[in-house]
PDB file of C-alpha atoms in Angstrom:
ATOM      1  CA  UNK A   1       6.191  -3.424  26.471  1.00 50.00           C
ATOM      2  CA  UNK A   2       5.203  -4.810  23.540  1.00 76.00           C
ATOM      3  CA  UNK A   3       3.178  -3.768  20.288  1.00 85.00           C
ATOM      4  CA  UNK A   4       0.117  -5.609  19.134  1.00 92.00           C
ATOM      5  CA  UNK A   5      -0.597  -5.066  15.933  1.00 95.00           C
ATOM      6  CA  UNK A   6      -3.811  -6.788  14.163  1.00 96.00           C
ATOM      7  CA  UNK A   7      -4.065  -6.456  10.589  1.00 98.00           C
ATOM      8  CA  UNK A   8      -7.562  -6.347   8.618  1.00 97.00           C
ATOM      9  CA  UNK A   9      -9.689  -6.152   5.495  1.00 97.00           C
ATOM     10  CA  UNK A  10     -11.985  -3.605   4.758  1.00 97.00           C
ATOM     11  CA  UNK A  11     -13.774  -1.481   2.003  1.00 97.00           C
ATOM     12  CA  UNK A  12     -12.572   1.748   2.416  1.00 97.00           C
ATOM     13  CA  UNK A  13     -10.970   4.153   5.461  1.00 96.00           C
ATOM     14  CA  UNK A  14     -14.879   5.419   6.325  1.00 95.00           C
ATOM     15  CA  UNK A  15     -15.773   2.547   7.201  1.00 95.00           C
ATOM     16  CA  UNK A  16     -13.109   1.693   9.499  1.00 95.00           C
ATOM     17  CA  UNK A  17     -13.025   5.450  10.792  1.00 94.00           C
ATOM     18  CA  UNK A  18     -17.219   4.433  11.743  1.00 93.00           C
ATOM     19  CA  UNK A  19     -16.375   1.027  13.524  1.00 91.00           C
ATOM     20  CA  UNK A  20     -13.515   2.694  15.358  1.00 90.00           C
ATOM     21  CA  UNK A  21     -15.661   5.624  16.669  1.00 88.00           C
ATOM     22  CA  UNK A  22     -18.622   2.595  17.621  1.00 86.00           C
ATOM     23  CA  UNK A  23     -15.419   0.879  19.475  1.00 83.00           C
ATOM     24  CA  UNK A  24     -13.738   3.587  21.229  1.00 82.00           C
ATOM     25  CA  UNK A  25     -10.921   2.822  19.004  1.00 86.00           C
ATOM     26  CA  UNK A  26     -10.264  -1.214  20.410  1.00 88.00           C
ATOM     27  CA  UNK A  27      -9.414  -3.782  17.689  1.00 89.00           C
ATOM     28  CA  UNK A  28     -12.289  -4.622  14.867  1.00 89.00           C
ATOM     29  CA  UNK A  29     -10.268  -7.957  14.564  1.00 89.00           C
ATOM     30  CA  UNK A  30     -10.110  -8.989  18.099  1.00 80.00           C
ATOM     31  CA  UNK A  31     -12.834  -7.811  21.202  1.00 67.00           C
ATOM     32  CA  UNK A  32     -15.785  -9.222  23.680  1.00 63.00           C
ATOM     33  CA  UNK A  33     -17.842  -9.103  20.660  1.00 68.00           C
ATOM     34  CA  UNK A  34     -17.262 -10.793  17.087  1.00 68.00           C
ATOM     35  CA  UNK A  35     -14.754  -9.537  15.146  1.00 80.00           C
ATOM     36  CA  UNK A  36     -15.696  -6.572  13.339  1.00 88.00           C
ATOM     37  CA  UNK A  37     -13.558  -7.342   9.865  1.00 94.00           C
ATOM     38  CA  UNK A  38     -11.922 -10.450   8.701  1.00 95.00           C
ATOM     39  CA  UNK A  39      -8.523  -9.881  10.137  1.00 96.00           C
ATOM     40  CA  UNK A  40      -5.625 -11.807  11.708  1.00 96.00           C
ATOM     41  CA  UNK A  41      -3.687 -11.029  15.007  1.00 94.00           C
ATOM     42  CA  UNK A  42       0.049 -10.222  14.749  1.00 94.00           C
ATOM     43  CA  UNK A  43       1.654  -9.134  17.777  1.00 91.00           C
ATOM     44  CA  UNK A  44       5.019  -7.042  17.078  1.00 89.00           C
ATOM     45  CA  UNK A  45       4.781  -7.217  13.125  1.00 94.00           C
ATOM     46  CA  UNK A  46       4.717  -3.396  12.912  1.00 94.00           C
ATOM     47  CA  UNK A  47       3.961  -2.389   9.079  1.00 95.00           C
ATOM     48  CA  UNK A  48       7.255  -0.295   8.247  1.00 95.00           C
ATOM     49  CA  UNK A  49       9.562  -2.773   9.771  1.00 94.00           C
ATOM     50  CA  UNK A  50       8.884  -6.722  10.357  1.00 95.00           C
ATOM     51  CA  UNK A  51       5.738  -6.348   7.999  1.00 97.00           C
ATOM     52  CA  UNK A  52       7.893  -4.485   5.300  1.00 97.00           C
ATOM     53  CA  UNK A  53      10.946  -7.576   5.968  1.00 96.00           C
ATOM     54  CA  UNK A  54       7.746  -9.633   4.966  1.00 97.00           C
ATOM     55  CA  UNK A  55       7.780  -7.880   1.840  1.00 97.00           C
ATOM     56  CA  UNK A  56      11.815  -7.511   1.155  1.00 96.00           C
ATOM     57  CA  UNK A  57      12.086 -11.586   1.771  1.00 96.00           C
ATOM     58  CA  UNK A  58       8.933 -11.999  -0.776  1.00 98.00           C
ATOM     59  CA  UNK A  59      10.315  -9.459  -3.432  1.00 97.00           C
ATOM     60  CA  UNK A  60      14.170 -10.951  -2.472  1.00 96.00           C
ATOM     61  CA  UNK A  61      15.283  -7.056  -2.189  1.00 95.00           C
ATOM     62  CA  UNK A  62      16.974  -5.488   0.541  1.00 93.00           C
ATOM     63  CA  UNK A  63      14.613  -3.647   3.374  1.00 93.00           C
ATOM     64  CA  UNK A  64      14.082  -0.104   2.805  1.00 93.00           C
ATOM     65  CA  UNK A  65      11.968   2.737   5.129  1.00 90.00           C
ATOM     66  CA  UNK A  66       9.827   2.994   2.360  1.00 93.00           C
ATOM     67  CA  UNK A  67       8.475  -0.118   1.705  1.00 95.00           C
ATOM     68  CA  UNK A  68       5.546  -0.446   2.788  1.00 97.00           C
ATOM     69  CA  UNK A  69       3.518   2.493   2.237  1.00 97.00           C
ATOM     70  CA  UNK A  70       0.783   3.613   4.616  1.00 96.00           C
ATOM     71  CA  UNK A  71      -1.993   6.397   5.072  1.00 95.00           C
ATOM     72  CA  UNK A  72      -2.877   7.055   8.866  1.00 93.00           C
ATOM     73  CA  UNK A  73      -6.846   6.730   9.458  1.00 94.00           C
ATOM     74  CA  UNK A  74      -7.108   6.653  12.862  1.00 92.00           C
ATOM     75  CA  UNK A  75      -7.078   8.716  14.789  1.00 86.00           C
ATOM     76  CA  UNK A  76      -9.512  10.751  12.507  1.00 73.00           C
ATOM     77  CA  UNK A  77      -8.462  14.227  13.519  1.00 68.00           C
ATOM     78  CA  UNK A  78      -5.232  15.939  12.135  1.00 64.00           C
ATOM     79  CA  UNK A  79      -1.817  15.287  14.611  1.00 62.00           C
ATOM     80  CA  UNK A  80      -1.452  17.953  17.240  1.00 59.00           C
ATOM     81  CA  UNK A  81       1.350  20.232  17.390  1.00 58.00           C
ATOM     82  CA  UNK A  82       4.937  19.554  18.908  1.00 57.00           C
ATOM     83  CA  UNK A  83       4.079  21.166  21.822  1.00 57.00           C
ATOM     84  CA  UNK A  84       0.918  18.877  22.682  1.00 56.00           C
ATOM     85  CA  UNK A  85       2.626  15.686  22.545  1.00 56.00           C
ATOM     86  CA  UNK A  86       2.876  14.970  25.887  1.00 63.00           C
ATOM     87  CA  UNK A  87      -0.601  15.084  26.740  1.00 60.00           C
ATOM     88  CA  UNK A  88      -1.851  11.598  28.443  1.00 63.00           C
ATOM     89  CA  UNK A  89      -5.177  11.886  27.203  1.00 63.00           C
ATOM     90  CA  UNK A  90      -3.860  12.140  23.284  1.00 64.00           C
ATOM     91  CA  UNK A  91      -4.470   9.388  20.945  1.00 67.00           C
ATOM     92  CA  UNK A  92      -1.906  10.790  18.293  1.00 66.00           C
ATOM     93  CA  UNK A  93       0.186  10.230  21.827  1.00 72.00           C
ATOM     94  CA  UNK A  94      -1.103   6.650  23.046  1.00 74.00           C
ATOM     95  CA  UNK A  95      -2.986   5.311  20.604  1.00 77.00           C
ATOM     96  CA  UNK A  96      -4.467   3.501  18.859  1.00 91.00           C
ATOM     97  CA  UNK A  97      -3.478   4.302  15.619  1.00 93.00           C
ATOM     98  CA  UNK A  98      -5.224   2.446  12.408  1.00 96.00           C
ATOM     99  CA  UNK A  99      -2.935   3.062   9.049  1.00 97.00           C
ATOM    100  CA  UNK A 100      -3.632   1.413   5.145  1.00 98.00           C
ATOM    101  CA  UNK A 101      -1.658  -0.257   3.560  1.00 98.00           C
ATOM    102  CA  UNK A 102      -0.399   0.733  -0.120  1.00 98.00           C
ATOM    103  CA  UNK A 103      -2.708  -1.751  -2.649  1.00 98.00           C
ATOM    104  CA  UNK A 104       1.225  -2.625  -3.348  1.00 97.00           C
ATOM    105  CA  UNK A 105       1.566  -4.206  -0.203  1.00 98.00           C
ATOM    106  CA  UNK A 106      -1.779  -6.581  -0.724  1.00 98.00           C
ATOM    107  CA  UNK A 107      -1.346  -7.615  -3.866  1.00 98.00           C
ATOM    108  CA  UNK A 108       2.370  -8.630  -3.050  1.00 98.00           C
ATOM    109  CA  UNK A 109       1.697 -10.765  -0.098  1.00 98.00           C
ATOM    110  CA  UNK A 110      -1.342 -12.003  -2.791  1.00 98.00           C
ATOM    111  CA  UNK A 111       0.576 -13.414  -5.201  1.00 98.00           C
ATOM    112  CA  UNK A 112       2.687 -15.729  -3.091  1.00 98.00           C
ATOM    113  CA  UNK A 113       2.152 -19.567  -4.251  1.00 98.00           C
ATOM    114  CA  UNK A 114       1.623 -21.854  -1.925  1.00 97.00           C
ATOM    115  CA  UNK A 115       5.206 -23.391  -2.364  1.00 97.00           C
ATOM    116  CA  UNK A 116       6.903 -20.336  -2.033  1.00 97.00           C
ATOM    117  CA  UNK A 117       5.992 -19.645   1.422  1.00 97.00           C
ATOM    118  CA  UNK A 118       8.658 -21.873   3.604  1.00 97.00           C
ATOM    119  CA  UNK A 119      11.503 -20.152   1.586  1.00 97.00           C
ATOM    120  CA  UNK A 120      10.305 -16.841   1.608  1.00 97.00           C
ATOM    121  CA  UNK A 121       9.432 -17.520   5.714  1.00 97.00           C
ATOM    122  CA  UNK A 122      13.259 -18.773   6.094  1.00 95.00           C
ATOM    123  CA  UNK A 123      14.408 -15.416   4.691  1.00 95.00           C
ATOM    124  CA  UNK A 124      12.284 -13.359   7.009  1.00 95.00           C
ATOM    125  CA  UNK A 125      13.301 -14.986  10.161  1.00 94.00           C
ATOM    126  CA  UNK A 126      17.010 -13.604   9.695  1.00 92.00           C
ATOM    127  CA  UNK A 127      16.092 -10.208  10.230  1.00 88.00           C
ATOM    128  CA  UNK A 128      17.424  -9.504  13.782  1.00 85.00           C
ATOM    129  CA  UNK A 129      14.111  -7.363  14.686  1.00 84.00           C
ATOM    130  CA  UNK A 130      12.431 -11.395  15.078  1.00 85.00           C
ATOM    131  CA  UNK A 131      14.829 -12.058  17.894  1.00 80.00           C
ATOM    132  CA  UNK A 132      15.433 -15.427  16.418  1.00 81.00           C
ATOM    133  CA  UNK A 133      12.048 -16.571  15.274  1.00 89.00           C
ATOM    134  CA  UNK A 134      11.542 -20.007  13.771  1.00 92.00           C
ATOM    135  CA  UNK A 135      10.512 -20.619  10.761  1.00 92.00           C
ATOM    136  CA  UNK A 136       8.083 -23.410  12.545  1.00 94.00           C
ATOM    137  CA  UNK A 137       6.502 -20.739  14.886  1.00 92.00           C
ATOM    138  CA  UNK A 138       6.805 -17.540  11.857  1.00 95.00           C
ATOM    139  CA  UNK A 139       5.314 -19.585   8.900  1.00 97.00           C
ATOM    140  CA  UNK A 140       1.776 -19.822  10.339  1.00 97.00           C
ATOM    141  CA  UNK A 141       1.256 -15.824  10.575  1.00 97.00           C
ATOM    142  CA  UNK A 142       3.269 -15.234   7.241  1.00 97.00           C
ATOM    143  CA  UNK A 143      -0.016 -17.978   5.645  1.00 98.00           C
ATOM    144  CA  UNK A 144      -2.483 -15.873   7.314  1.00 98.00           C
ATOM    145  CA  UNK A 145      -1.256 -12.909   6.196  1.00 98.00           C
ATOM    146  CA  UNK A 146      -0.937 -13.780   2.468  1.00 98.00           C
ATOM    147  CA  UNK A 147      -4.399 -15.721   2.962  1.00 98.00           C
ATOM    148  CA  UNK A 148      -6.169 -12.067   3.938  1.00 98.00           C
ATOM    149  CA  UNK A 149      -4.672 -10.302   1.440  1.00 98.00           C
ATOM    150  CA  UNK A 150      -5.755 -12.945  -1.230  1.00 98.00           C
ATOM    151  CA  UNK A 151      -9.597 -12.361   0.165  1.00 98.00           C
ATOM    152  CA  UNK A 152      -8.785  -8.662   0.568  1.00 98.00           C
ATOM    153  CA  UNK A 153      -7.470  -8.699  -3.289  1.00 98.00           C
ATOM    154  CA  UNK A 154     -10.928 -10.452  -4.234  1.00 98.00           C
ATOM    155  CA  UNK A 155     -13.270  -8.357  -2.607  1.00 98.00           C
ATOM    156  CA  UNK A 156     -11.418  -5.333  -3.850  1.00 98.00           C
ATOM    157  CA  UNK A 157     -11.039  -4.214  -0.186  1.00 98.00           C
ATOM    158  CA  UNK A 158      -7.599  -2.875   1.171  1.00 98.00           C
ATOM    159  CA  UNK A 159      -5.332  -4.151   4.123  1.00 98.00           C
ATOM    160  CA  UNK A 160      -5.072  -2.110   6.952  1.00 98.00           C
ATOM    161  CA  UNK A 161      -2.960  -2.206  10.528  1.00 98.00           C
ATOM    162  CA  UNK A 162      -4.420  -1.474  13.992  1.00 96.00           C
ATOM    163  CA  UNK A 163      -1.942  -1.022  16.365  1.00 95.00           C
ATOM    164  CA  UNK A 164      -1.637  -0.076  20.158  1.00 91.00           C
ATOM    165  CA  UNK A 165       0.286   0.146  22.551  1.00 84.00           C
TER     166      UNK A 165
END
């Protein structure tokens, strides 16, 4: 089973906390109807790992835990105790959970040039949690990625990550 993970733009956690609760939680990037922020679709590029080997290969530092910070928003009600955390029916449990991204993160995958990306991509396919992704099949997602955070950066908005199981 694998994780999809869509990352987005937005203004600010309320209003992603608003389109969630209008969605039943689905994906504002991704759904029957348009997309609900300007956001790109990135199966298995979990924030605090492959995202955060994004980062390391940009920055040319080692991976770290703490690299890419985030700030749960969703679900929108504190986490449950230990003891309700096998409960079926709770999100903190299944999902889907909606974090945002440090500024730190945006503004780094914003200030990429255009150049740099096919070097910085061949570092980031090394790390064993890509299975042996290509550069040729990696480089398109690592564009749109730096692309949203250049139009998040802009519009002063922050990045966030929906993800689900």
């Amino acid at each position: 089973m694998g994780v999809l993970t869509d990352y987005f733009r937005a203004a600010d956690a309320a209003s992603v906390v608003q389109a969630l609760e209008q969605t039943d939680g689905e994906s504002p990037v991704v759904g029957p109807e348009r997309p609900v922020f300007d956001g790109v679709e990135a199966k298995g590029v979990d924030p605090a790992v492959v995202l955060a080997m994004l980062i390391a290969a940009i920055q040319q530092i080692p991976w770290r835990v703490d690299l890419v910070k985030e700030t749960t928003v969703w679900p929108a009600f504190p986490a449950p105790g230990p003891d309700n955390l096998e409960d079926e029916d709770n999100p903190w449990v299944t999902g889907p959970w909606v974090s945002e991204l440090h500024p730190l993160t945006r503004d780094t995958l914003a200030a990429v040039r255009d150049s740099e990306v096919p070097t910085i991509v061949a570092r980031w396919v090394e790390a064993e949690e890509l299975h042996g992704a290509r550069v040729e099949d990696m480089q398109p997602l690592a564009e749109e990625l730096i692309l949203l955070a250049r139009r998040a950066r802009k519009a002063s908005e922050q990045l966030y990550c929906w993800m689900s199981l």
